[in-house]
């Protein structure tokens, strides 16, 4: 499955400890400003490690600060090599959208002990 064509904001989660897309990761998207933190949507990743729909459709994305929250300890609960208690519980990525007319793809590449991200295409 390809990335969401024309999406304003999308994500993709990869499990590099097992070498596969991370299916079943709970994801929340928040809008953050000085006065409040507002949850915009929640989703669960599919077999390809993506959400079934964009987190924000093109045209609805606004300039500003956002947070993507990934519930990684839940996902790695059945991974025998993971620490007990989990080293990573919730991974929160805070990022800024500067161009509302652009596509923002924010992947999470993870193991039970580490993660990285980047602005994808």
CSV table of N, CA and C in Angstrom, one decimal:
chain,number,residue,atom,x,y,z
A,1,UNK,N,0.8,-1.2,0.0
A,1,UNK,CA,0.0,0.0,0.0
A,1,UNK,C,0.9,1.2,0.0
A,2,UNK,N,0.6,2.2,-0.8
A,2,UNK,CA,1.4,3.4,-0.9
A,2,UNK,C,1.0,4.4,0.2
A,3,UNK,N,1.8,5.3,0.4
A,3,UNK,CA,1.5,6.4,1.3
A,3,UNK,C,0.2,7.1,0.8
A,4,UNK,N,-0.5,7.7,1.7
A,4,UNK,CA,-1.7,8.4,1.4
A,4,UNK,C,-1.5,9.5,0.4
A,5,UNK,N,-1.8,9.3,-0.8
A,5,UNK,CA,-1.6,10.3,-1.9
A,5,UNK,C,-2.4,11.6,-1.6
A,6,UNK,N,-1.7,12.7,-1.6
A,6,UNK,CA,-2.4,14.0,-1.4
A,6,UNK,C,-2.7,14.3,0.1
A,7,UNK,N,-2.3,13.5,1.0
A,7,UNK,CA,-2.6,13.6,2.4
A,7,UNK,C,-1.9,14.9,3.0
A,8,UNK,N,-2.6,15.6,3.9
A,8,UNK,CA,-2.0,16.7,4.6
A,8,UNK,C,-1.0,16.2,5.6
A,9,UNK,N,-1.3,15.1,6.4
A,9,UNK,CA,-0.5,14.5,7.4
A,9,UNK,C,-0.7,13.0,7.5
A,10,UNK,N,0.4,12.3,7.4
A,10,UNK,CA,0.3,10.8,7.5
A,10,UNK,C,1.5,10.3,8.3
A,11,UNK,N,1.4,9.0,8.7
A,11,UNK,CA,2.5,8.4,9.5
A,11,UNK,C,2.6,7.0,9.0
A,12,UNK,N,3.7,6.4,9.5
A,12,UNK,CA,4.1,5.0,9.1
A,12,UNK,C,5.0,4.5,10.3
A,13,UNK,N,4.7,3.3,10.8
A,13,UNK,CA,5.5,2.8,11.9
A,13,UNK,C,6.2,1.5,11.5
A,14,UNK,N,7.5,1.5,11.7
A,14,UNK,CA,8.3,0.3,11.3
A,14,UNK,C,9.0,-0.3,12.5
A,15,UNK,N,8.9,-1.6,12.7
A,15,UNK,CA,9.5,-2.3,13.8
A,15,UNK,C,10.8,-2.9,13.2
A,16,UNK,N,11.9,-2.2,13.5
A,16,UNK,CA,13.2,-2.7,13.0
A,16,UNK,C,13.7,-3.9,13.9
A,17,UNK,N,13.2,-4.1,15.0
A,17,UNK,CA,13.7,-5.2,15.8
A,17,UNK,C,13.2,-6.5,15.2
A,18,UNK,N,12.1,-6.5,14.6
A,18,UNK,CA,11.5,-7.7,13.9
A,18,UNK,C,11.6,-7.6,12.4
A,19,UNK,N,12.0,-6.5,11.9
A,19,UNK,CA,12.1,-6.3,10.5
A,19,UNK,C,10.8,-6.3,9.7
A,20,UNK,N,9.8,-5.6,10.2
A,20,UNK,CA,8.5,-5.5,9.5
A,20,UNK,C,7.8,-4.3,9.9
A,21,UNK,N,6.7,-4.0,9.1
A,21,UNK,CA,5.8,-2.9,9.5
A,21,UNK,C,5.2,-3.2,10.9
A,22,UNK,N,4.9,-2.2,11.6
A,22,UNK,CA,4.3,-2.4,13.0
A,22,UNK,C,2.8,-2.3,12.9
A,23,UNK,N,2.2,-3.4,12.9
A,23,UNK,CA,0.7,-3.5,12.8
A,23,UNK,C,0.2,-3.4,14.3
A,24,UNK,N,-0.9,-2.6,14.5
A,24,UNK,CA,-1.6,-2.6,15.8
A,24,UNK,C,-1.0,-1.6,16.7
A,25,UNK,N,-0.3,-0.6,16.3
A,25,UNK,CA,0.2,0.5,17.1
A,25,UNK,C,-0.9,1.6,17.3
A,26,UNK,N,-1.2,1.9,18.5
A,26,UNK,CA,-2.2,2.9,18.7
A,26,UNK,C,-1.5,4.3,18.6
A,27,UNK,N,-2.1,5.2,17.8
A,27,UNK,CA,-1.5,6.5,17.5
A,27,UNK,C,-2.6,7.6,17.9
A,28,UNK,N,-2.1,8.7,18.5
A,28,UNK,CA,-3.0,9.8,18.7
A,28,UNK,C,-2.3,11.0,18.1
A,29,UNK,N,-3.1,11.9,17.5
A,29,UNK,CA,-2.6,13.2,17.0
A,29,UNK,C,-3.2,14.3,17.8
A,30,UNK,N,-2.3,15.2,18.3
A,30,UNK,CA,-2.7,16.4,19.1
A,30,UNK,C,-2.3,17.7,18.4
A,31,UNK,N,-3.0,18.7,18.6
A,31,UNK,CA,-2.7,20.1,18.2
A,31,UNK,C,-2.3,20.8,19.5
A,32,UNK,N,-1.1,21.5,19.5
A,32,UNK,CA,-0.6,22.1,20.7
A,32,UNK,C,-0.4,23.6,20.5
A,33,UNK,N,-0.9,24.4,21.4
A,33,UNK,CA,-0.5,25.8,21.4
A,33,UNK,C,-0.3,26.2,22.8
A,34,UNK,N,-0.1,27.5,23.0
A,34,UNK,CA,0.2,28.0,24.4
A,34,UNK,C,-0.9,27.8,25.4
A,35,UNK,N,-2.2,27.8,24.9
A,35,UNK,CA,-3.3,27.7,25.8
A,35,UNK,C,-3.8,26.2,26.1
A,36,UNK,N,-3.6,25.3,25.1
A,36,UNK,CA,-4.2,24.0,25.2
A,36,UNK,C,-3.5,23.0,24.4
A,37,UNK,N,-3.8,21.7,24.7
A,37,UNK,CA,-3.4,20.6,23.9
A,37,UNK,C,-4.7,19.8,23.6
A,38,UNK,N,-5.0,19.8,22.3
A,38,UNK,CA,-6.3,19.3,21.8
A,38,UNK,C,-6.1,18.0,21.0
A,39,UNK,N,-6.7,16.9,21.4
A,39,UNK,CA,-6.6,15.7,20.6
A,39,UNK,C,-7.5,15.8,19.3
A,40,UNK,N,-6.9,15.6,18.2
A,40,UNK,CA,-7.6,15.7,16.9
A,40,UNK,C,-8.1,14.4,16.4
A,41,UNK,N,-7.4,13.3,16.6
A,41,UNK,CA,-7.8,12.0,16.1
A,41,UNK,C,-7.0,10.9,16.8
A,42,UNK,N,-7.5,9.7,16.6
A,42,UNK,CA,-6.8,8.5,17.1
A,42,UNK,C,-6.9,7.4,16.0
A,43,UNK,N,-5.9,6.6,15.9
A,43,UNK,CA,-6.0,5.5,14.9
A,43,UNK,C,-5.1,4.3,15.4
A,44,UNK,N,-5.2,3.2,14.7
A,44,UNK,CA,-4.4,2.1,14.9
A,44,UNK,C,-3.7,1.7,13.6
A,45,UNK,N,-2.5,1.4,13.6
A,45,UNK,CA,-1.8,1.0,12.3
A,45,UNK,C,-2.3,-0.3,11.8
A,46,UNK,N,-2.3,-0.4,10.4
A,46,UNK,CA,-2.7,-1.6,9.7
A,46,UNK,C,-1.5,-2.5,9.5
A,47,UNK,N,-1.7,-3.5,8.6
A,47,UNK,CA,-0.7,-4.5,8.3
A,47,UNK,C,0.5,-3.9,7.7
A,48,UNK,N,0.4,-2.8,7.0
A,48,UNK,CA,1.5,-2.1,6.4
A,48,UNK,C,2.1,-1.1,7.3
A,49,UNK,N,1.7,-1.0,8.6
A,49,UNK,CA,2.2,0.0,9.5
A,49,UNK,C,1.7,1.4,9.3
A,50,UNK,N,0.7,1.6,8.5
A,50,UNK,CA,0.1,2.9,8.3
A,50,UNK,C,-1.3,2.9,8.8
A,51,UNK,N,-1.8,4.1,9.0
A,51,UNK,CA,-3.2,4.3,9.3
A,51,UNK,C,-4.1,4.1,8.1
A,52,UNK,N,-5.3,3.7,8.2
A,52,UNK,CA,-6.1,3.4,7.0
A,52,UNK,C,-6.5,4.7,6.3
A,53,UNK,N,-6.5,5.8,7.0
A,53,UNK,CA,-6.8,7.1,6.3
A,53,UNK,C,-5.7,8.1,6.8
A,54,UNK,N,-5.5,9.2,6.1
A,54,UNK,CA,-4.6,10.2,6.6
A,54,UNK,C,-5.0,10.7,8.0
A,55,UNK,N,-4.1,11.1,8.8
A,55,UNK,CA,-4.5,11.7,10.1
A,55,UNK,C,-5.1,13.1,9.9
A,56,UNK,N,-4.7,13.8,8.9
A,56,UNK,CA,-5.3,15.1,8.5
A,56,UNK,C,-5.3,15.1,7.0
A,57,UNK,N,-6.5,15.3,6.4
A,57,UNK,CA,-6.6,15.4,4.9
A,57,UNK,C,-6.0,16.7,4.4
A,58,UNK,N,-5.6,16.7,3.2
A,58,UNK,CA,-5.1,17.9,2.5
A,58,UNK,C,-6.2,18.9,2.6
A,59,UNK,N,-5.9,20.2,2.9
A,59,UNK,CA,-6.9,21.2,3.0
A,59,UNK,C,-7.3,21.5,4.4
A,60,UNK,N,-7.2,20.5,5.3
A,60,UNK,CA,-7.5,20.6,6.7
A,60,UNK,C,-6.3,20.9,7.6
A,61,UNK,N,-5.1,20.7,7.0
A,61,UNK,CA,-3.9,20.9,7.8
A,61,UNK,C,-3.7,22.4,8.0
A,62,UNK,N,-3.3,22.8,9.2
A,62,UNK,CA,-3.0,24.2,9.5
A,62,UNK,C,-1.6,24.3,10.0
A,63,UNK,N,-1.0,25.5,9.8
A,63,UNK,CA,0.3,25.8,10.3
A,63,UNK,C,0.2,25.7,11.9
A,64,UNK,N,1.3,25.2,12.5
A,64,UNK,CA,1.3,25.2,13.9
A,64,UNK,C,2.0,24.0,14.4
A,65,UNK,N,1.9,23.7,15.7
A,65,UNK,CA,2.6,22.7,16.4
A,65,UNK,C,1.7,21.5,16.7
A,66,UNK,N,2.2,20.3,16.4
A,66,UNK,CA,1.4,19.0,16.6
A,66,UNK,C,2.3,18.1,17.4
A,67,UNK,N,1.6,17.1,17.9
A,67,UNK,CA,2.2,15.9,18.6
A,67,UNK,C,1.6,14.7,18.0
A,68,UNK,N,2.5,13.7,17.7
A,68,UNK,CA,2.0,12.4,17.4
A,68,UNK,C,2.5,11.5,18.6
A,69,UNK,N,1.5,10.8,19.2
A,69,UNK,CA,1.8,9.9,20.3
A,69,UNK,C,1.6,8.5,19.9
A,70,UNK,N,2.7,7.7,20.1
A,70,UNK,CA,2.7,6.3,19.7
A,70,UNK,C,2.8,5.4,21.0
A,71,UNK,N,1.9,4.5,21.2
A,71,UNK,CA,1.9,3.6,22.4
A,71,UNK,C,2.7,2.4,22.1
A,72,UNK,N,4.0,2.5,22.2
A,72,UNK,CA,4.9,1.4,21.8
A,72,UNK,C,5.0,0.3,22.8
A,73,UNK,N,4.9,0.5,24.1
A,73,UNK,CA,5.0,-0.5,25.1
A,73,UNK,C,3.8,-1.5,24.8
A,74,UNK,N,2.7,-1.1,24.5
A,74,UNK,CA,1.5,-2.0,24.2
A,74,UNK,C,1.9,-2.8,23.0
A,75,UNK,N,2.5,-2.3,22.0
A,75,UNK,CA,2.9,-3.0,20.8
A,75,UNK,C,3.9,-4.1,21.1
A,76,UNK,N,4.9,-3.7,21.9
A,76,UNK,CA,6.0,-4.7,22.1
A,76,UNK,C,5.7,-5.6,23.3
A,77,UNK,N,4.5,-5.6,23.9
A,77,UNK,CA,4.2,-6.4,25.1
A,77,UNK,C,4.5,-7.9,24.9
A,78,UNK,N,4.3,-8.4,23.6
A,78,UNK,CA,4.5,-9.8,23.4
A,78,UNK,C,5.9,-10.1,22.8
A,79,UNK,N,6.8,-9.2,22.8
A,79,UNK,CA,8.2,-9.4,22.2
A,79,UNK,C,9.1,-9.9,23.3
A,80,UNK,N,9.5,-11.1,23.2
A,80,UNK,CA,10.3,-11.8,24.3
A,80,UNK,C,11.5,-11.1,24.7
A,81,UNK,N,12.2,-10.4,23.8
A,81,UNK,CA,13.4,-9.7,24.1
A,81,UNK,C,13.3,-8.3,24.7
A,82,UNK,N,12.0,-7.9,24.8
A,82,UNK,CA,11.8,-6.5,25.4
A,82,UNK,C,12.0,-6.6,26.9
A,83,UNK,N,12.3,-5.4,27.4
A,83,UNK,CA,12.6,-5.3,28.9
A,83,UNK,C,11.2,-5.3,29.6
A,84,UNK,N,11.3,-5.8,30.9
A,84,UNK,CA,10.1,-5.8,31.8
A,84,UNK,C,10.5,-5.1,33.1
A,85,UNK,N,10.1,-3.9,33.3
A,85,UNK,CA,9.2,-3.1,32.6
A,85,UNK,C,9.8,-2.6,31.3
A,86,UNK,N,8.9,-2.1,30.3
A,86,UNK,CA,9.4,-1.6,29.1
A,86,UNK,C,10.3,-0.4,29.2
A,87,UNK,N,11.4,-0.4,28.4
A,87,UNK,CA,12.2,0.8,28.4
A,87,UNK,C,11.5,2.0,27.8
A,88,UNK,N,10.8,1.8,26.7
A,88,UNK,CA,10.0,2.9,26.1
A,88,UNK,C,8.5,2.5,26.3
A,89,UNK,N,7.8,3.5,26.8
A,89,UNK,CA,6.3,3.3,27.0
A,89,UNK,C,5.6,4.0,25.9
A,90,UNK,N,5.6,5.3,25.9
A,90,UNK,CA,4.9,6.1,24.9
A,90,UNK,C,6.0,7.0,24.3
A,91,UNK,N,5.9,7.1,23.0
A,91,UNK,CA,6.8,8.0,22.2
A,91,UNK,C,6.0,9.1,21.7
A,92,UNK,N,6.4,10.3,22.0
A,92,UNK,CA,5.7,11.5,21.6
A,92,UNK,C,6.7,12.3,20.7
A,93,UNK,N,6.2,12.6,19.5
A,93,UNK,CA,7.0,13.4,18.5
A,93,UNK,C,6.3,14.8,18.4
A,94,UNK,N,6.9,15.8,18.8
A,94,UNK,CA,6.4,17.2,18.6
A,94,UNK,C,7.1,17.8,17.4
A,95,UNK,N,6.3,18.3,16.5
A,95,UNK,CA,6.8,18.9,15.3
A,95,UNK,C,6.0,20.1,14.8
A,96,UNK,N,6.5,20.9,13.9
A,96,UNK,CA,5.9,22.1,13.5
A,96,UNK,C,5.6,22.0,12.0
A,97,UNK,N,4.3,22.4,11.7
A,97,UNK,CA,3.9,22.5,10.3
A,97,UNK,C,4.1,23.9,9.9
A,98,UNK,N,4.9,24.2,8.9
A,98,UNK,CA,5.1,25.5,8.4
A,98,UNK,C,4.3,25.9,7.1
A,99,UNK,N,4.0,24.9,6.4
A,99,UNK,CA,3.2,25.1,5.1
A,99,UNK,C,2.0,24.2,5.1
A,100,UNK,N,0.9,24.8,5.3
A,100,UNK,CA,-0.4,24.0,5.4
A,100,UNK,C,-0.8,23.4,4.0
A,101,UNK,N,-0.2,23.9,2.9
A,101,UNK,CA,-0.5,23.3,1.6
A,101,UNK,C,0.4,22.2,1.2
A,102,UNK,N,1.4,21.8,2.1
A,102,UNK,CA,2.3,20.7,1.8
A,102,UNK,C,1.9,19.4,2.5
A,103,UNK,N,2.5,18.3,2.0
A,103,UNK,CA,2.3,17.0,2.6
A,103,UNK,C,3.3,16.8,3.7
A,104,UNK,N,2.9,16.4,4.9
A,104,UNK,CA,3.8,16.1,6.0
A,104,UNK,C,3.6,14.6,6.3
A,105,UNK,N,4.7,13.8,6.2
A,105,UNK,CA,4.7,12.4,6.5
A,105,UNK,C,5.7,12.2,7.6
A,106,UNK,N,5.2,11.7,8.8
A,106,UNK,CA,6.1,11.6,10.0
A,106,UNK,C,6.2,10.2,10.4
A,107,UNK,N,7.2,9.4,9.9
A,107,UNK,CA,7.3,8.0,10.3
A,107,UNK,C,8.0,7.8,11.6
A,108,UNK,N,7.7,6.7,12.2
A,108,UNK,CA,8.4,6.3,13.5
A,108,UNK,C,9.1,5.0,13.1
A,109,UNK,N,10.4,4.9,13.3
A,109,UNK,CA,11.2,3.7,13.2
A,109,UNK,C,11.6,3.3,14.6
A,110,UNK,N,11.3,2.1,15.0
A,110,UNK,CA,11.4,1.8,16.4
A,110,UNK,C,11.9,0.4,16.7
A,111,UNK,N,12.4,0.2,17.9
A,111,UNK,CA,12.7,-1.1,18.6
A,111,UNK,C,12.2,-0.9,20.0
A,112,UNK,N,12.2,-1.9,20.8
A,112,UNK,CA,11.8,-1.7,22.2
A,112,UNK,C,12.7,-0.8,23.0
A,113,UNK,N,13.9,-0.5,22.5
A,113,UNK,CA,14.9,0.3,23.2
A,113,UNK,C,15.3,1.7,22.5
A,114,UNK,N,14.8,1.9,21.3
A,114,UNK,CA,15.2,3.1,20.6
A,114,UNK,C,14.1,3.5,19.6
A,115,UNK,N,14.3,4.7,19.1
A,115,UNK,CA,13.4,5.2,18.0
A,115,UNK,C,14.0,6.3,17.2
A,116,UNK,N,13.6,6.5,16.0
A,116,UNK,CA,14.0,7.7,15.2
A,116,UNK,C,12.8,8.1,14.3
A,117,UNK,N,12.9,9.3,13.8
A,117,UNK,CA,11.9,9.8,13.0
A,117,UNK,C,12.6,10.8,11.9
A,118,UNK,N,11.8,11.2,11.0
A,118,UNK,CA,12.2,12.1,10.0
A,118,UNK,C,11.0,12.7,9.3
A,119,UNK,N,11.2,13.7,8.5
A,119,UNK,CA,10.0,14.2,7.7
A,119,UNK,C,10.2,13.5,6.3
A,120,UNK,N,9.2,12.5,6.1
A,120,UNK,CA,9.3,11.7,4.9
A,120,UNK,C,8.5,12.4,3.8
A,121,UNK,N,8.3,11.6,2.7
A,121,UNK,CA,7.6,12.2,1.5
A,121,UNK,C,6.3,11.4,1.3
